[in-house]
Amino acid sequence: MRNWRRVLVAFALFGGALTGAGSWAADGPPRAEGEAKGLVLRGDARCTECHDEVDAPEKLAIGKTRHGTVADGRTPSCVSCHGESEKHVNEAGRGSGPTPPVDVGFTAKNPAGAEARNGACLACHQGSTRIFWQNSTHSRRDVTCTSCHKVHDGHDKVRDAASQPEVCMTCHKEQRAQMARPSHHPVPEGSMSCSSCHNVHGDNPSQLAKNSVNETCFSCHAEKRGPFVHNHQPVSEDCTICHNPHGTILSNLLKARPPYLCQECHSHDSHPSQLAVLPGDRTTSTSVLGTVGRGCLNCHTNIHGGNSTVNSATAGRFRR
Ligand code: HEC
Ligand code: HEC
Ligand code: HEC
Ligand code: HEC
Ligand code: HEC
Ligand code: HEC
Ligand code: HEC
Ligand code: HEC
Ligand code: HEC
Ligand code: HEC
């Protein structure tokens, strides 16, 4: 049976029946009715003849992924990703010489160039969120589709919120450290993931999901969008002026503790330049009120913008 199929394959190849890459993917090889061998992908017999349950059981888990939906005419065969690999098919395991590599290898042992590897995937996946892949930071830094996606595993870790951060943080150590700090988005807990904020296939600044920091934040923190009667300029400009989205030691993801945070910008002669102390005497003058306890935010509670029109001279200062 095996030999018979090899002859058939050879005949098809040398007889010129296969004219271009992808013919197998389109039609698949002839497949006998009731064939015992469980072919996991469309038209994979040319490869699974050798890479079968005995030789590579873990590789066949690809059959459990979306790529294994054989009823879907758009799904790949082995050769869609690895190339026709004629030399490999004909010479692998024969003679004493080394096994010739496949056309497109994805492992350290037989690496094709980044472009060839990505090209194998983009042939089908250039659309959707990957439309600007070529301009993304990842692409420009030679990070490939398969640096993140494990296509042969039944479980592609990077697409599961719970396991995704582990994949990213093998390269992004700084974010790993930040996510471990006391104040962080619930990413380590698994209820959010890096891709809640990032489209790692895209070319937005910092590969964000939306085209600015604030638009990204507003997708969940809509109440901070405004417009408010009284806007606070840095808030409208960029949330990361005050917050580190990945994690901080201070509460509320703050980069610095008030009053110091505020005094990076507000430091002139009136009370904004005061340190957090209690006033020495009974007074209502803001110039000697100090910043009391929690500091500036005791009074300027609506720091992201306020809508109060009561006594608007002071309400304009983000007080209730
Ligand atoms: C005649 C048997 C045979 C056929 C047919 C065959 N292979 Fe292989 N393949 C092997 C052997 C033997 C190895 C070497 C295994 C090793 O070194 O561990 C191998 C290794 C590989 C590797 C790992 C090395 C590399 O070059 O990246 C890949 C990937 C691979 N085969 C894919 C395929 C694909 C895709 C097909 C179908 C187009 C195919 N094979 C058809 C026997 C075969
Ligand atoms: C969607 C693209 C894709 C398809 C389809 C595909 N492969 Fe792979 N293959 C890969 C990638 C990527 C790797 C690298 C390991 C990984 O990501 O899991 C790989 C790794 C391998 C390896 C192991 C190489 C090594 O040394 O570890 C073998 C063998 C292999 N593939 C054979 C096959 C066979 C046989 C088929 C058809 C049943 C197939 N592949 C279908 C993309 C694909
Ligand atoms: C021959 C076309 C083809 C090739 C080549 C191909 N894919 Fe796919 N892929 C598909 C189809 C069809 C689906 C089914 C889901 C869909 O409708 O998009 C799919 C699904 C996926 C999914 C899962 C999407 C989901 O909704 O679950 C991922 C991830 C993926 N492919 C990654 C890759 C990567 C990485 C490569 C290259 C190593 C690759 N694909 C190569 C056609 C292809
Ligand atoms: C830096 C890691 C990373 C790289 C590199 C990467 N991906 Fe993804 N991919 C992801 C993550 C994370 C998701 C899940 C996105 C989500 O949950 O919104 C995903 C989702 C997908 C999906 C399924 C959902 C969809 O958008 O249709 C496909 C298909 C896909 N990627 C293909 C590719 C291809 C093709 C490449 C290479 C051109 C690639 N990916 C490169 C991390 C990556
Ligand atoms: C194989 C290593 C690798 C993996 C895995 C990886 N990245 Fe990256 N990433 C890089 C490299 C290299 C850069 C270029 C900048 C740098 O050196 O940090 C980068 C840059 C970025 C940037 C900054 C983009 C910019 O334009 O400034 C973001 C955001 C990012 N990665 C998110 C992710 C996320 C989210 C994941 C997981 C879904 C991920 N990365 C997985 C290697 C990786
Ligand atoms: C709540 C939204 C959010 C989440 C979740 C998130 N990021 Fe980011 N990330 C951002 C924003 C906003 C920026 C750009 C501003 C900045 O550099 O602080 C950024 C920037 C980055 C950068 C570039 C940093 C630099 O110095 O240029 C990397 C790398 C990165 N993120 C990786 C990750 C990884 C990995 C994860 C998951 C562990 C993750 N991010 C989760 C919002 C997020
Ligand atoms: C995908 C939804 C989502 C996005 C996008 C998002 N956040 Fe959040 N954010 C959350 C969730 C969920 C919490 C946790 C709420 C809780 O723990 O009660 C949170 C909490 C916070 C907190 C309070 C943290 C603390 O210690 O209590 C701050 C500050 C914050 N986010 C800022 C941002 C900024 C800045 C951005 C944009 C870079 C952003 N968020 C984007 C969902 C999101
Ligand atoms: C001028 C500095 C500053 C900027 C800019 C800023 N914040 Fe804040 N944010 C704060 C401070 C201070 C707190 C703590 C408030 C408290 O202790 O009452 C906070 C708390 C939060 C919280 C948690 C408590 C709450 O009010 O829900 C979220 C969520 C938040 N900010 C989101 C954002 C988003 C989204 C942006 C961008 C649109 C942003 N912040 C921009 C200073 C800032
Ligand atoms: C990145 C710089 C920056 C930071 C940090 C910052 N602010 Fe502001 N703030 C501004 C700017 C710019 C204005 C607008 C000034 C103007 O209109 O004269 C403003 C306006 C204000 C006003 C209203 C002033 C007025 O005259 O109406 C108050 C009150 C205020 N900020 C309080 C705070 C507090 C409290 C903090 C700390 C939680 C803070 N700011 C952090 C830049 C900053
Ligand atoms: C006890 C309440 C209180 C505290 C604490 C407080 N403020 Fe104010 N702040 C006010 C009031 C009331 C006004 C408006 C009346 C005025 O200008 O005196 C104001 C006005 C401002 C203004 C605009 C006018 C000006 O004087 O420049 C800024 C900026 C400001 N505060 C920043 C801060 C900062 C920064 C802190 C923390 C170091 C802080 N405030 C602490 C009550 C307070």
mmCIF file of C-alpha atoms and ligand atoms in Angstrom, residues 137-138 141 143 147-148 158 164 167-168 170-172 194 198 200 204-207, ligand 5:
data_model
loop_
_atom_site.group_PDB
_atom_site.id
_atom_site.type_symbol
_atom_site.label_atom_id
_atom_site.label_comp_id
_atom_site.label_asym_id
_atom_site.label_seq_id
_atom_site.Cartn_x
_atom_site.Cartn_y
_atom_site.Cartn_z
ATOM 1 C CA THR A 137 7.016 46.436 15.105
ATOM 2 C CA HIS A 138 6.965 42.664 15.473
ATOM 3 C CA ARG A 141 11.943 42.951 14.279
ATOM 4 C CA VAL A 143 9.190 38.157 15.103
ATOM 5 C CA SER A 147 7.066 32.866 17.437
ATOM 6 C CA CYS A 148 3.628 33.143 19.052
ATOM 7 C CA VAL A 158 -1.353 32.656 22.716
ATOM 8 C CA GLN A 164 -1.271 34.187 26.609
ATOM 9 C CA VAL A 167 3.917 33.492 25.741
ATOM 10 C CA CYS A 168 4.410 37.258 25.538
ATOM 11 C CA THR A 170 9.073 35.057 27.549
ATOM 12 C CA CYS A 171 10.301 37.968 25.414
ATOM 13 C CA HIS A 172 8.858 40.908 27.389
ATOM 14 C CA CYS A 194 -2.282 41.568 26.731
ATOM 15 C CA HIS A 198 -2.724 45.316 22.042
ATOM 16 C CA VAL A 200 0.225 42.536 18.053
ATOM 17 C CA ASN A 204 -0.765 51.284 15.620
ATOM 18 C CA PRO A 205 1.594 53.159 17.965
ATOM 19 C CA SER A 206 2.843 50.643 20.567
ATOM 20 C CA GLN A 207 0.840 48.057 18.609
HETATM 21 C C1 HEC B 5 9.773 36.067 20.168
HETATM 22 C C2 HEC B 5 9.776 37.212 21.046
HETATM 23 C C3 HEC B 5 8.473 37.992 21.192
HETATM 24 C C4 HEC B 5 7.255 37.501 21.576
HETATM 25 C C5 HEC B 5 6.853 36.060 21.866
HETATM 26 C C6 HEC B 5 6.390 38.659 21.702
HETATM 27 N N1 HEC B 5 7.079 39.795 21.390
HETATM 28 FE FE1 HEC B 5 6.387 41.702 21.467
HETATM 29 N N2 HEC B 5 8.155 42.402 20.750
HETATM 30 C C7 HEC B 5 9.262 41.633 20.477
HETATM 31 C C8 HEC B 5 10.337 42.486 19.959
HETATM 32 C C9 HEC B 5 11.719 42.026 19.559
HETATM 33 C C10 HEC B 5 9.812 43.802 19.941
HETATM 34 C C11 HEC B 5 10.547 45.060 19.474
HETATM 35 C C12 HEC B 5 10.781 46.017 20.600
HETATM 36 C C13 HEC B 5 11.596 45.445 21.707
HETATM 37 O O1 HEC B 5 12.754 45.126 21.508
HETATM 38 O O2 HEC B 5 11.047 45.328 22.843
HETATM 39 C C14 HEC B 5 8.451 43.718 20.456
HETATM 40 C C15 HEC B 5 7.624 44.793 20.631
HETATM 41 C C16 HEC B 5 6.366 44.744 21.232
HETATM 42 C C17 HEC B 5 5.535 45.889 21.523
HETATM 43 C C18 HEC B 5 5.896 47.347 21.297
HETATM 44 C C19 HEC B 5 5.476 47.758 19.931
HETATM 45 C C20 HEC B 5 5.894 49.163 19.565
HETATM 46 O O3 HEC B 5 5.551 49.548 18.430
HETATM 47 O O4 HEC B 5 6.537 49.848 20.372
HETATM 48 C C21 HEC B 5 4.386 45.414 22.079
HETATM 49 C C22 HEC B 5 3.205 46.228 22.547
HETATM 50 C C23 HEC B 5 4.490 43.980 22.145
HETATM 51 N N3 HEC B 5 5.705 43.601 21.616
HETATM 52 C C24 HEC B 5 3.519 43.156 22.663
HETATM 53 C C25 HEC B 5 3.577 41.774 22.657
HETATM 54 C C26 HEC B 5 2.503 40.912 23.095
HETATM 55 C C27 HEC B 5 1.197 41.391 23.647
HETATM 56 C C28 HEC B 5 2.926 39.628 22.918
HETATM 57 C C29 HEC B 5 2.154 38.353 23.162
HETATM 58 C C30 HEC B 5 0.831 38.243 22.543
HETATM 59 C C31 HEC B 5 4.280 39.690 22.382
HETATM 60 N N4 HEC B 5 4.631 41.001 22.233
HETATM 61 C C32 HEC B 5 5.083 38.583 22.098
HETATM 62 C C33 HEC B 5 9.372 40.269 20.657
HETATM 63 C C34 HEC B 5 8.356 39.430 21.057
#
